[in-house]
């Protein structure tokens, strides 16, 4: 690892990881709201939404220290080109695990799913999603890259994140904000994804990786040159200390990279 990142390893997901992730997300929310009265977040699918829901939905609506979803703008770090109600849709998953369970008293986020009329043409779907991002980020700030306040990402057992897969040409993109993919090695094949420069540019990035199925890839990402070239490794290299990994003991078993204690 040439640029240090934060690696947290917790004994359990429910009792330890989730409350620490909650604190981290709320700190990011509070900073962003102070800065521009909005919290712009991009979320992944996979195993992440369940853990995120555990972290955020237990809050007392009467407390000042809670998620204020009325300030949240939620985007997708990647999405599969399937209908928004399909079981493979990241939006469907985030909706079922998190959005549909937000108590009214915690506010209602603004959510930006992909355009369902463009599913047959991933490039058009990616272009349309990029236009949405331009209308939100660039119109106000005239920027080269959108600055997400927080990215909440997963890490596949092959080291992919978003729908950026190892050795795929999408990893070399330097210009576009949102990319299409027609041949994802993990089904479904057609997807869109934030590009690596966008991911590396975010104010904060949290990876959530839990379970023994992630331990080999984490060892590789944190301890080998080959792993540093995997998509997750490239995010670490590009964003350094703006990246925090929230893992459980099973996922970090055998990883000797220095651990941080806890966020709380
Ligand atoms: O296909 C995908 O996989 C990754 C990783 O999923 P996980 O279940 O191993 O956590 C996910 O982050 C991404 O959003 C999804 O499209």
PDB file of C-alpha atoms and ligand atoms in Angstrom:
ATOM      1  CA  UNK A   1       0.000   0.000   0.000  1.00  0.00           C
ATOM      2  CA  UNK A   2       1.582   3.281  -0.981  1.00  0.00           C
ATOM      3  CA  UNK A   3      -1.235   5.548   0.245  1.00  0.00           C
ATOM      4  CA  UNK A   4      -2.542   4.715   3.713  1.00  0.00           C
ATOM      5  CA  UNK A   5      -6.278   4.116   4.138  1.00  0.00           C
ATOM      6  CA  UNK A   6      -8.338   3.389   7.258  1.00  0.00           C
ATOM      7  CA  UNK A   7      -9.066  -0.265   7.931  1.00  0.00           C
ATOM      8  CA  UNK A   8     -11.536  -1.020  10.724  1.00  0.00           C
ATOM      9  CA  UNK A   9     -12.139  -4.611  11.766  1.00  0.00           C
ATOM     10  CA  UNK A  10     -14.988  -5.294  14.193  1.00  0.00           C
ATOM     11  CA  UNK A  11     -15.798  -8.489  16.109  1.00  0.00           C
ATOM     12  CA  UNK A  12     -19.406  -8.508  14.906  1.00  0.00           C
ATOM     13  CA  UNK A  13     -21.535  -6.799  12.278  1.00  0.00           C
ATOM     14  CA  UNK A  14     -24.647  -5.975  14.315  1.00  0.00           C
ATOM     15  CA  UNK A  15     -23.139  -4.978  17.655  1.00  0.00           C
ATOM     16  CA  UNK A  16     -19.908  -3.320  16.479  1.00  0.00           C
ATOM     17  CA  UNK A  17     -19.609  -2.605  12.762  1.00  0.00           C
ATOM     18  CA  UNK A  18     -23.119  -1.159  12.305  1.00  0.00           C
ATOM     19  CA  UNK A  19     -22.915   1.459  15.101  1.00  0.00           C
ATOM     20  CA  UNK A  20     -19.460   2.539  13.915  1.00  0.00           C
ATOM     21  CA  UNK A  21     -20.666   2.815  10.327  1.00  0.00           C
ATOM     22  CA  UNK A  22     -23.629   4.831  11.627  1.00  0.00           C
ATOM     23  CA  UNK A  23     -21.293   7.324  13.333  1.00  0.00           C
ATOM     24  CA  UNK A  24     -19.168   7.624  10.194  1.00  0.00           C
ATOM     25  CA  UNK A  25     -22.185   8.211   7.931  1.00  0.00           C
ATOM     26  CA  UNK A  26     -23.713  10.737  10.333  1.00  0.00           C
ATOM     27  CA  UNK A  27     -20.415  12.646  10.555  1.00  0.00           C
ATOM     28  CA  UNK A  28     -20.309  12.740   6.741  1.00  0.00           C
ATOM     29  CA  UNK A  29     -23.954  13.861   6.641  1.00  0.00           C
ATOM     30  CA  UNK A  30     -23.404  16.617   9.216  1.00  0.00           C
ATOM     31  CA  UNK A  31     -20.284  17.948   7.447  1.00  0.00           C
ATOM     32  CA  UNK A  32     -22.060  17.958   4.078  1.00  0.00           C
ATOM     33  CA  UNK A  33     -25.203  19.639   5.383  1.00  0.00           C
ATOM     34  CA  UNK A  34     -23.059  22.331   6.990  1.00  0.00           C
ATOM     35  CA  UNK A  35     -21.217  22.799   3.697  1.00  0.00           C
ATOM     36  CA  UNK A  36     -24.112  22.859   1.239  1.00  0.00           C
ATOM     37  CA  UNK A  37     -27.317  21.907   3.058  1.00  0.00           C
ATOM     38  CA  UNK A  38     -27.529  18.586   1.170  1.00  0.00           C
ATOM     39  CA  UNK A  39     -25.960  15.168   1.574  1.00  0.00           C
ATOM     40  CA  UNK A  40     -25.074  13.559  -1.768  1.00  0.00           C
ATOM     41  CA  UNK A  41     -24.473   9.839  -1.411  1.00  0.00           C
ATOM     42  CA  UNK A  42     -23.958   7.055  -3.943  1.00  0.00           C
ATOM     43  CA  UNK A  43     -24.718   3.535  -2.800  1.00  0.00           C
ATOM     44  CA  UNK A  44     -23.911   0.049  -4.096  1.00  0.00           C
ATOM     45  CA  UNK A  45     -26.046  -3.055  -4.132  1.00  0.00           C
ATOM     46  CA  UNK A  46     -24.877  -6.511  -3.028  1.00  0.00           C
ATOM     47  CA  UNK A  47     -24.404  -7.045   0.682  1.00  0.00           C
ATOM     48  CA  UNK A  48     -24.145  -3.343   1.558  1.00  0.00           C
ATOM     49  CA  UNK A  49     -27.796  -2.163   1.823  1.00  0.00           C
ATOM     50  CA  UNK A  50     -28.653  -4.626   4.616  1.00  0.00           C
ATOM     51  CA  UNK A  51     -25.736  -3.455   6.780  1.00  0.00           C
ATOM     52  CA  UNK A  52     -26.546   0.173   6.018  1.00  0.00           C
ATOM     53  CA  UNK A  53     -30.131  -0.319   7.114  1.00  0.00           C
ATOM     54  CA  UNK A  54     -28.921  -1.884  10.357  1.00  0.00           C
ATOM     55  CA  UNK A  55     -26.701   1.144  10.894  1.00  0.00           C
ATOM     56  CA  UNK A  56     -29.240   3.865  10.199  1.00  0.00           C
ATOM     57  CA  UNK A  57     -32.766   2.769  10.922  1.00  0.00           C
ATOM     58  CA  UNK A  58     -32.576   2.357  14.696  1.00  0.00           C
ATOM     59  CA  UNK A  59     -32.290   6.107  15.329  1.00  0.00           C
ATOM     60  CA  UNK A  60     -34.738   7.907  17.586  1.00  0.00           C
ATOM     61  CA  UNK A  61     -36.526  10.500  15.404  1.00  0.00           C
ATOM     62  CA  UNK A  62     -36.622  12.852  18.422  1.00  0.00           C
ATOM     63  CA  UNK A  63     -32.810  12.901  18.694  1.00  0.00           C
ATOM     64  CA  UNK A  64     -30.752  15.630  17.011  1.00  0.00           C
ATOM     65  CA  UNK A  65     -28.046  13.032  16.344  1.00  0.00           C
ATOM     66  CA  UNK A  66     -29.742  10.991  13.631  1.00  0.00           C
ATOM     67  CA  UNK A  67     -29.986  10.498   9.907  1.00  0.00           C
ATOM     68  CA  UNK A  68     -31.974  13.370   8.400  1.00  0.00           C
ATOM     69  CA  UNK A  69     -33.065  11.761   5.145  1.00  0.00           C
ATOM     70  CA  UNK A  70     -34.796  14.950   4.008  1.00  0.00           C
ATOM     71  CA  UNK A  71     -31.277  16.245   3.239  1.00  0.00           C
ATOM     72  CA  UNK A  72     -30.145  13.115   1.406  1.00  0.00           C
ATOM     73  CA  UNK A  73     -29.794  12.806  -2.368  1.00  0.00           C
ATOM     74  CA  UNK A  74     -29.228   9.115  -3.097  1.00  0.00           C
ATOM     75  CA  UNK A  75     -27.560   7.996  -6.335  1.00  0.00           C
ATOM     76  CA  UNK A  76     -26.437   4.551  -7.455  1.00  0.00           C
ATOM     77  CA  UNK A  77     -22.711   3.789  -7.624  1.00  0.00           C
ATOM     78  CA  UNK A  78     -23.681   1.123 -10.131  1.00  0.00           C
ATOM     79  CA  UNK A  79     -26.866  -0.354 -11.457  1.00  0.00           C
ATOM     80  CA  UNK A  80     -27.856  -3.405 -13.416  1.00  0.00           C
ATOM     81  CA  UNK A  81     -29.844  -2.817 -16.638  1.00  0.00           C
ATOM     82  CA  UNK A  82     -32.984  -4.574 -15.456  1.00  0.00           C
ATOM     83  CA  UNK A  83     -36.401  -3.189 -14.493  1.00  0.00           C
ATOM     84  CA  UNK A  84     -36.399  -1.284 -11.201  1.00  0.00           C
ATOM     85  CA  UNK A  85     -38.608  -3.946  -9.624  1.00  0.00           C
ATOM     86  CA  UNK A  86     -36.441  -6.869 -10.818  1.00  0.00           C
ATOM     87  CA  UNK A  87     -34.702  -8.971  -8.150  1.00  0.00           C
ATOM     88  CA  UNK A  88     -31.301  -8.108  -9.703  1.00  0.00           C
ATOM     89  CA  UNK A  89     -31.883  -4.346  -9.520  1.00  0.00           C
ATOM     90  CA  UNK A  90     -29.689  -2.505  -7.014  1.00  0.00           C
ATOM     91  CA  UNK A  91     -32.454   0.075  -6.639  1.00  0.00           C
ATOM     92  CA  UNK A  92     -34.983  -2.654  -5.810  1.00  0.00           C
ATOM     93  CA  UNK A  93     -32.611  -3.986  -3.155  1.00  0.00           C
ATOM     94  CA  UNK A  94     -31.868  -0.585  -1.603  1.00  0.00           C
ATOM     95  CA  UNK A  95     -35.600   0.197  -1.670  1.00  0.00           C
ATOM     96  CA  UNK A  96     -36.540  -3.065   0.046  1.00  0.00           C
ATOM     97  CA  UNK A  97     -33.748  -2.968   2.646  1.00  0.00           C
ATOM     98  CA  UNK A  98     -33.595   0.744   3.404  1.00  0.00           C
ATOM     99  CA  UNK A  99     -35.840   3.209   1.595  1.00  0.00           C
ATOM    100  CA  UNK A 100     -39.146   1.475   2.308  1.00  0.00           C
ATOM    101  CA  UNK A 101     -38.229   1.155   5.980  1.00  0.00           C
ATOM    102  CA  UNK A 102     -37.336   4.786   6.716  1.00  0.00           C
ATOM    103  CA  UNK A 103     -39.797   6.063   9.313  1.00  0.00           C
ATOM    104  CA  UNK A 104     -41.583   9.231   8.104  1.00  0.00           C
ATOM    105  CA  UNK A 105     -40.158  11.115  11.087  1.00  0.00           C
ATOM    106  CA  UNK A 106     -36.600  10.628   9.714  1.00  0.00           C
ATOM    107  CA  UNK A 107     -37.513  12.428   6.472  1.00  0.00           C
ATOM    108  CA  UNK A 108     -37.724  11.299   2.851  1.00  0.00           C
ATOM    109  CA  UNK A 109     -34.630  11.205   0.642  1.00  0.00           C
ATOM    110  CA  UNK A 110     -34.550  12.229  -3.003  1.00  0.00           C
ATOM    111  CA  UNK A 111     -33.577   9.114  -4.963  1.00  0.00           C
ATOM    112  CA  UNK A 112     -32.097   8.969  -8.463  1.00  0.00           C
ATOM    113  CA  UNK A 113     -32.693   5.564 -10.124  1.00  0.00           C
ATOM    114  CA  UNK A 114     -31.624   4.868 -13.715  1.00  0.00           C
ATOM    115  CA  UNK A 115     -33.973   5.577 -16.631  1.00  0.00           C
ATOM    116  CA  UNK A 116     -35.984   2.391 -17.063  1.00  0.00           C
ATOM    117  CA  UNK A 117     -36.807   3.202 -20.681  1.00  0.00           C
ATOM    118  CA  UNK A 118     -33.128   2.767 -21.664  1.00  0.00           C
ATOM    119  CA  UNK A 119     -32.417  -0.719 -20.297  1.00  0.00           C
ATOM    120  CA  UNK A 120     -31.781  -2.232 -23.741  1.00  0.00           C
ATOM    121  CA  UNK A 121     -29.005   0.235 -24.416  1.00  0.00           C
ATOM    122  CA  UNK A 122     -26.550   0.458 -21.477  1.00  0.00           C
ATOM    123  CA  UNK A 123     -24.533   3.234 -23.149  1.00  0.00           C
ATOM    124  CA  UNK A 124     -27.648   5.399 -23.444  1.00  0.00           C
ATOM    125  CA  UNK A 125     -28.571   4.550 -19.865  1.00  0.00           C
ATOM    126  CA  UNK A 126     -25.073   5.575 -18.736  1.00  0.00           C
ATOM    127  CA  UNK A 127     -25.211   8.830 -20.736  1.00  0.00           C
ATOM    128  CA  UNK A 128     -28.610   9.668 -19.280  1.00  0.00           C
ATOM    129  CA  UNK A 129     -27.387   8.997 -15.743  1.00  0.00           C
ATOM    130  CA  UNK A 130     -24.336  11.167 -16.376  1.00  0.00           C
ATOM    131  CA  UNK A 131     -26.647  13.968 -17.551  1.00  0.00           C
ATOM    132  CA  UNK A 132     -28.547  13.650 -14.283  1.00  0.00           C
ATOM    133  CA  UNK A 133     -25.272  13.995 -12.375  1.00  0.00           C
ATOM    134  CA  UNK A 134     -24.255  16.986 -14.486  1.00  0.00           C
ATOM    135  CA  UNK A 135     -27.575  18.671 -13.747  1.00  0.00           C
ATOM    136  CA  UNK A 136     -27.069  18.189 -10.004  1.00  0.00           C
ATOM    137  CA  UNK A 137     -23.334  18.697  -9.557  1.00  0.00           C
ATOM    138  CA  UNK A 138     -21.940  20.705 -12.449  1.00  0.00           C
ATOM    139  CA  UNK A 139     -24.805  23.144 -12.866  1.00  0.00           C
ATOM    140  CA  UNK A 140     -24.170  24.449  -9.395  1.00  0.00           C
ATOM    141  CA  UNK A 141     -20.445  24.045  -9.016  1.00  0.00           C
ATOM    142  CA  UNK A 142     -19.033  24.005 -12.587  1.00  0.00           C
ATOM    143  CA  UNK A 143     -16.800  21.029 -11.871  1.00  0.00           C
ATOM    144  CA  UNK A 144     -14.795  18.520 -13.893  1.00  0.00           C
ATOM    145  CA  UNK A 145     -15.862  15.657 -11.653  1.00  0.00           C
ATOM    146  CA  UNK A 146     -18.901  15.323  -9.391  1.00  0.00           C
ATOM    147  CA  UNK A 147     -17.969  15.550  -5.729  1.00  0.00           C
ATOM    148  CA  UNK A 148     -20.022  13.008  -3.821  1.00  0.00           C
ATOM    149  CA  UNK A 149     -20.093  13.649  -0.090  1.00  0.00           C
ATOM    150  CA  UNK A 150     -20.003   9.920   0.520  1.00  0.00           C
ATOM    151  CA  UNK A 151     -19.726   6.709  -1.475  1.00  0.00           C
ATOM    152  CA  UNK A 152     -20.925   3.538   0.203  1.00  0.00           C
ATOM    153  CA  UNK A 153     -19.348   0.657  -1.680  1.00  0.00           C
ATOM    154  CA  UNK A 154     -19.043  -3.100  -1.631  1.00  0.00           C
ATOM    155  CA  UNK A 155     -16.053  -5.231  -2.579  1.00  0.00           C
ATOM    156  CA  UNK A 156     -16.657  -8.374  -4.609  1.00  0.00           C
ATOM    157  CA  UNK A 157     -14.598 -11.520  -3.914  1.00  0.00           C
ATOM    158  CA  UNK A 158     -12.736 -10.738  -7.171  1.00  0.00           C
ATOM    159  CA  UNK A 159     -11.893  -7.200  -6.001  1.00  0.00           C
ATOM    160  CA  UNK A 160     -14.519  -5.439  -8.103  1.00  0.00           C
ATOM    161  CA  UNK A 161     -16.358  -2.440  -6.803  1.00  0.00           C
ATOM    162  CA  UNK A 162     -19.329  -0.642  -8.338  1.00  0.00           C
ATOM    163  CA  UNK A 163     -19.409  -2.438 -11.724  1.00  0.00           C
ATOM    164  CA  UNK A 164     -15.694  -1.859 -12.284  1.00  0.00           C
ATOM    165  CA  UNK A 165     -14.239  -5.320 -12.826  1.00  0.00           C
ATOM    166  CA  UNK A 166     -10.568  -6.410 -12.727  1.00  0.00           C
ATOM    167  CA  UNK A 167      -8.727  -5.848 -16.033  1.00  0.00           C
ATOM    168  CA  UNK A 168     -11.819  -4.491 -17.811  1.00  0.00           C
ATOM    169  CA  UNK A 169     -11.258  -1.518 -20.140  1.00  0.00           C
ATOM    170  CA  UNK A 170     -13.682   0.634 -18.098  1.00  0.00           C
ATOM    171  CA  UNK A 171     -10.884   0.965 -15.529  1.00  0.00           C
ATOM    172  CA  UNK A 172      -8.875   3.062 -17.987  1.00  0.00           C
ATOM    173  CA  UNK A 173     -11.610   5.666 -18.569  1.00  0.00           C
ATOM    174  CA  UNK A 174     -10.402   9.158 -17.743  1.00  0.00           C
ATOM    175  CA  UNK A 175     -13.199  11.336 -19.074  1.00  0.00           C
ATOM    176  CA  UNK A 176     -16.748  10.012 -18.632  1.00  0.00           C
ATOM    177  CA  UNK A 177     -18.468  10.080 -15.249  1.00  0.00           C
ATOM    178  CA  UNK A 178     -20.746   7.099 -15.899  1.00  0.00           C
ATOM    179  CA  UNK A 179     -19.825   4.058 -17.996  1.00  0.00           C
ATOM    180  CA  UNK A 180     -21.711   1.171 -19.522  1.00  0.00           C
ATOM    181  CA  UNK A 181     -20.726  -2.471 -19.430  1.00  0.00           C
ATOM    182  CA  UNK A 182     -22.265  -5.147 -21.661  1.00  0.00           C
ATOM    183  CA  UNK A 183     -20.306  -8.208 -20.532  1.00  0.00           C
ATOM    184  CA  UNK A 184     -20.100  -8.157 -16.763  1.00  0.00           C
ATOM    185  CA  UNK A 185     -18.444 -11.379 -15.527  1.00  0.00           C
ATOM    186  CA  UNK A 186     -21.049 -11.409 -12.742  1.00  0.00           C
ATOM    187  CA  UNK A 187     -24.637 -11.561 -13.985  1.00  0.00           C
ATOM    188  CA  UNK A 188     -26.558  -9.667 -15.148  1.00  0.00           C
ATOM    189  CA  UNK A 189     -24.174  -8.699 -17.985  1.00  0.00           C
ATOM    190  CA  UNK A 190     -25.543  -5.228 -18.798  1.00  0.00           C
ATOM    191  CA  UNK A 191     -24.828  -2.536 -16.242  1.00  0.00           C
ATOM    192  CA  UNK A 192     -23.832   1.050 -15.692  1.00  0.00           C
ATOM    193  CA  UNK A 193     -21.252   2.265 -13.202  1.00  0.00           C
ATOM    194  CA  UNK A 194     -19.545   5.370 -11.887  1.00  0.00           C
ATOM    195  CA  UNK A 195     -16.082   5.676 -13.417  1.00  0.00           C
ATOM    196  CA  UNK A 196     -12.897   5.218 -11.399  1.00  0.00           C
ATOM    197  CA  UNK A 197     -11.971   8.963 -11.447  1.00  0.00           C
ATOM    198  CA  UNK A 198     -15.401   9.813 -10.002  1.00  0.00           C
ATOM    199  CA  UNK A 199     -15.020   7.184  -7.298  1.00  0.00           C
ATOM    200  CA  UNK A 200     -11.491   8.331  -6.444  1.00  0.00           C
ATOM    201  CA  UNK A 201     -12.661  11.967  -6.217  1.00  0.00           C
ATOM    202  CA  UNK A 202     -15.354  11.530  -3.516  1.00  0.00           C
ATOM    203  CA  UNK A 203     -15.028  13.430  -0.241  1.00  0.00           C
ATOM    204  CA  UNK A 204     -15.305  10.142   1.658  1.00  0.00           C
ATOM    205  CA  UNK A 205     -15.602   6.517   0.663  1.00  0.00           C
ATOM    206  CA  UNK A 206     -16.666   3.670   2.921  1.00  0.00           C
ATOM    207  CA  UNK A 207     -16.241   0.075   1.829  1.00  0.00           C
ATOM    208  CA  UNK A 208     -18.251  -2.506   3.722  1.00  0.00           C
ATOM    209  CA  UNK A 209     -16.814  -6.043   3.464  1.00  0.00           C
ATOM    210  CA  UNK A 210     -17.958  -8.803   5.758  1.00  0.00           C
ATOM    211  CA  UNK A 211     -17.717 -12.572   5.987  1.00  0.00           C
ATOM    212  CA  UNK A 212     -15.014 -15.151   5.303  1.00  0.00           C
ATOM    213  CA  UNK A 213     -15.763 -14.977   1.573  1.00  0.00           C
ATOM    214  CA  UNK A 214     -13.902 -11.628   1.458  1.00  0.00           C
ATOM    215  CA  UNK A 215     -10.734 -12.569   3.347  1.00  0.00           C
ATOM    216  CA  UNK A 216      -8.630 -13.727   0.373  1.00  0.00           C
ATOM    217  CA  UNK A 217      -9.368 -10.633  -1.659  1.00  0.00           C
ATOM    218  CA  UNK A 218      -8.746  -8.294   1.302  1.00  0.00           C
ATOM    219  CA  UNK A 219      -5.370  -9.938   1.908  1.00  0.00           C
ATOM    220  CA  UNK A 220      -4.562  -9.378  -1.738  1.00  0.00           C
ATOM    221  CA  UNK A 221      -5.770  -5.733  -1.825  1.00  0.00           C
ATOM    222  CA  UNK A 222      -3.934  -4.748   1.340  1.00  0.00           C
ATOM    223  CA  UNK A 223      -0.804  -6.804   0.965  1.00  0.00           C
ATOM    224  CA  UNK A 224       0.103  -7.462  -2.662  1.00  0.00           C
ATOM    225  CA  UNK A 225       1.048  -5.423  -5.697  1.00  0.00           C
ATOM    226  CA  UNK A 226      -1.426  -7.452  -7.749  1.00  0.00           C
ATOM    227  CA  UNK A 227      -4.208  -6.605  -5.291  1.00  0.00           C
ATOM    228  CA  UNK A 228      -3.375  -2.914  -5.441  1.00  0.00           C
ATOM    229  CA  UNK A 229      -4.243  -3.095  -9.162  1.00  0.00           C
ATOM    230  CA  UNK A 230      -7.701  -4.539  -8.498  1.00  0.00           C
ATOM    231  CA  UNK A 231     -10.539  -2.000  -8.712  1.00  0.00           C
ATOM    232  CA  UNK A 232     -10.839  -1.723  -4.898  1.00  0.00           C
ATOM    233  CA  UNK A 233      -7.061  -1.376  -4.650  1.00  0.00           C
ATOM    234  CA  UNK A 234      -7.123   1.426  -7.230  1.00  0.00           C
ATOM    235  CA  UNK A 235      -9.721   3.289  -5.149  1.00  0.00           C
ATOM    236  CA  UNK A 236      -7.411   2.966  -2.141  1.00  0.00           C
ATOM    237  CA  UNK A 237      -4.470   4.231  -4.185  1.00  0.00           C
ATOM    238  CA  UNK A 238      -6.411   7.154  -5.654  1.00  0.00           C
ATOM    239  CA  UNK A 239      -8.238   8.360  -2.545  1.00  0.00           C
ATOM    240  CA  UNK A 240      -5.887   7.346   0.307  1.00  0.00           C
ATOM    241  CA  UNK A 241      -7.009   8.514   3.726  1.00  0.00           C
ATOM    242  CA  UNK A 242     -10.454   9.529   2.418  1.00  0.00           C
ATOM    243  CA  UNK A 243     -11.170   5.788   2.249  1.00  0.00           C
ATOM    244  CA  UNK A 244     -12.369   3.759   5.248  1.00  0.00           C
ATOM    245  CA  UNK A 245     -12.994   0.022   5.232  1.00  0.00           C
ATOM    246  CA  UNK A 246     -15.660  -1.332   7.597  1.00  0.00           C
ATOM    247  CA  UNK A 247     -14.994  -5.060   7.945  1.00  0.00           C
ATOM    248  CA  UNK A 248     -15.719  -7.846  10.355  1.00  0.00           C
ATOM    249  CA  UNK A 249     -13.152 -10.180  11.883  1.00  0.00           C
ATOM    250  CA  UNK A 250     -13.998 -12.976   9.434  1.00  0.00           C
ATOM    251  CA  UNK A 251     -13.161 -10.763   6.442  1.00  0.00           C
ATOM    252  CA  UNK A 252      -9.876  -9.474   7.874  1.00  0.00           C
ATOM    253  CA  UNK A 253      -8.671 -12.843   9.174  1.00  0.00           C
ATOM    254  CA  UNK A 254      -5.007 -13.070   8.174  1.00  0.00           C
ATOM    255  CA  UNK A 255      -4.762  -9.456   6.952  1.00  0.00           C
ATOM    256  CA  UNK A 256      -1.841  -7.793   8.680  1.00  0.00           C
ATOM    257  CA  UNK A 257      -2.448  -4.236   7.426  1.00  0.00           C
ATOM    258  CA  UNK A 258      -2.669  -1.938  10.503  1.00  0.00           C
ATOM    259  CA  UNK A 259      -6.195  -1.691  11.919  1.00  0.00           C
ATOM    260  CA  UNK A 260      -7.854   1.419  13.299  1.00  0.00           C
ATOM    261  CA  UNK A 261      -9.639   0.991  16.657  1.00  0.00           C
ATOM    262  CA  UNK A 262     -13.093   2.383  16.016  1.00  0.00           C
ATOM    263  CA  UNK A 263     -14.868   5.499  14.804  1.00  0.00           C
ATOM    264  CA  UNK A 264     -16.885   5.973  17.987  1.00  0.00           C
TER     265      UNK A 264
HETATM  266  O1  LIG B   1     -22.523  -6.866  -8.536  1.00  0.00           O
HETATM  267  C1  LIG B   1     -22.303  -6.165  -7.554  1.00  0.00           C
HETATM  268  O2  LIG B   1     -21.446  -6.598  -6.602  1.00  0.00           O
HETATM  269  C2  LIG B   1     -20.795  -5.699  -5.715  1.00  0.00           C
HETATM  270  C3  LIG B   1     -20.278  -6.504  -4.523  1.00  0.00           C
HETATM  271  O3  LIG B   1     -21.364  -7.197  -3.937  1.00  0.00           O
HETATM  272  P1  LIG B   1     -21.224  -8.002  -2.565  1.00  0.00           P
HETATM  273  O4  LIG B   1     -22.525  -8.769  -2.465  1.00  0.00           O
HETATM  274  O5  LIG B   1     -20.037  -8.901  -2.694  1.00  0.00           O
HETATM  275  O6  LIG B   1     -21.111  -7.008  -1.475  1.00  0.00           O
HETATM  276  C4  LIG B   1     -21.724  -4.559  -5.293  1.00  0.00           C
HETATM  277  O7  LIG B   1     -21.032  -3.640  -4.516  1.00  0.00           O
HETATM  278  C5  LIG B   1     -22.280  -3.917  -6.562  1.00  0.00           C
HETATM  279  O8  LIG B   1     -23.100  -2.809  -6.262  1.00  0.00           O
HETATM  280  C6  LIG B   1     -23.093  -4.944  -7.299  1.00  0.00           C
HETATM  281  O9  LIG B   1     -23.679  -4.434  -8.490  1.00  0.00           O
END
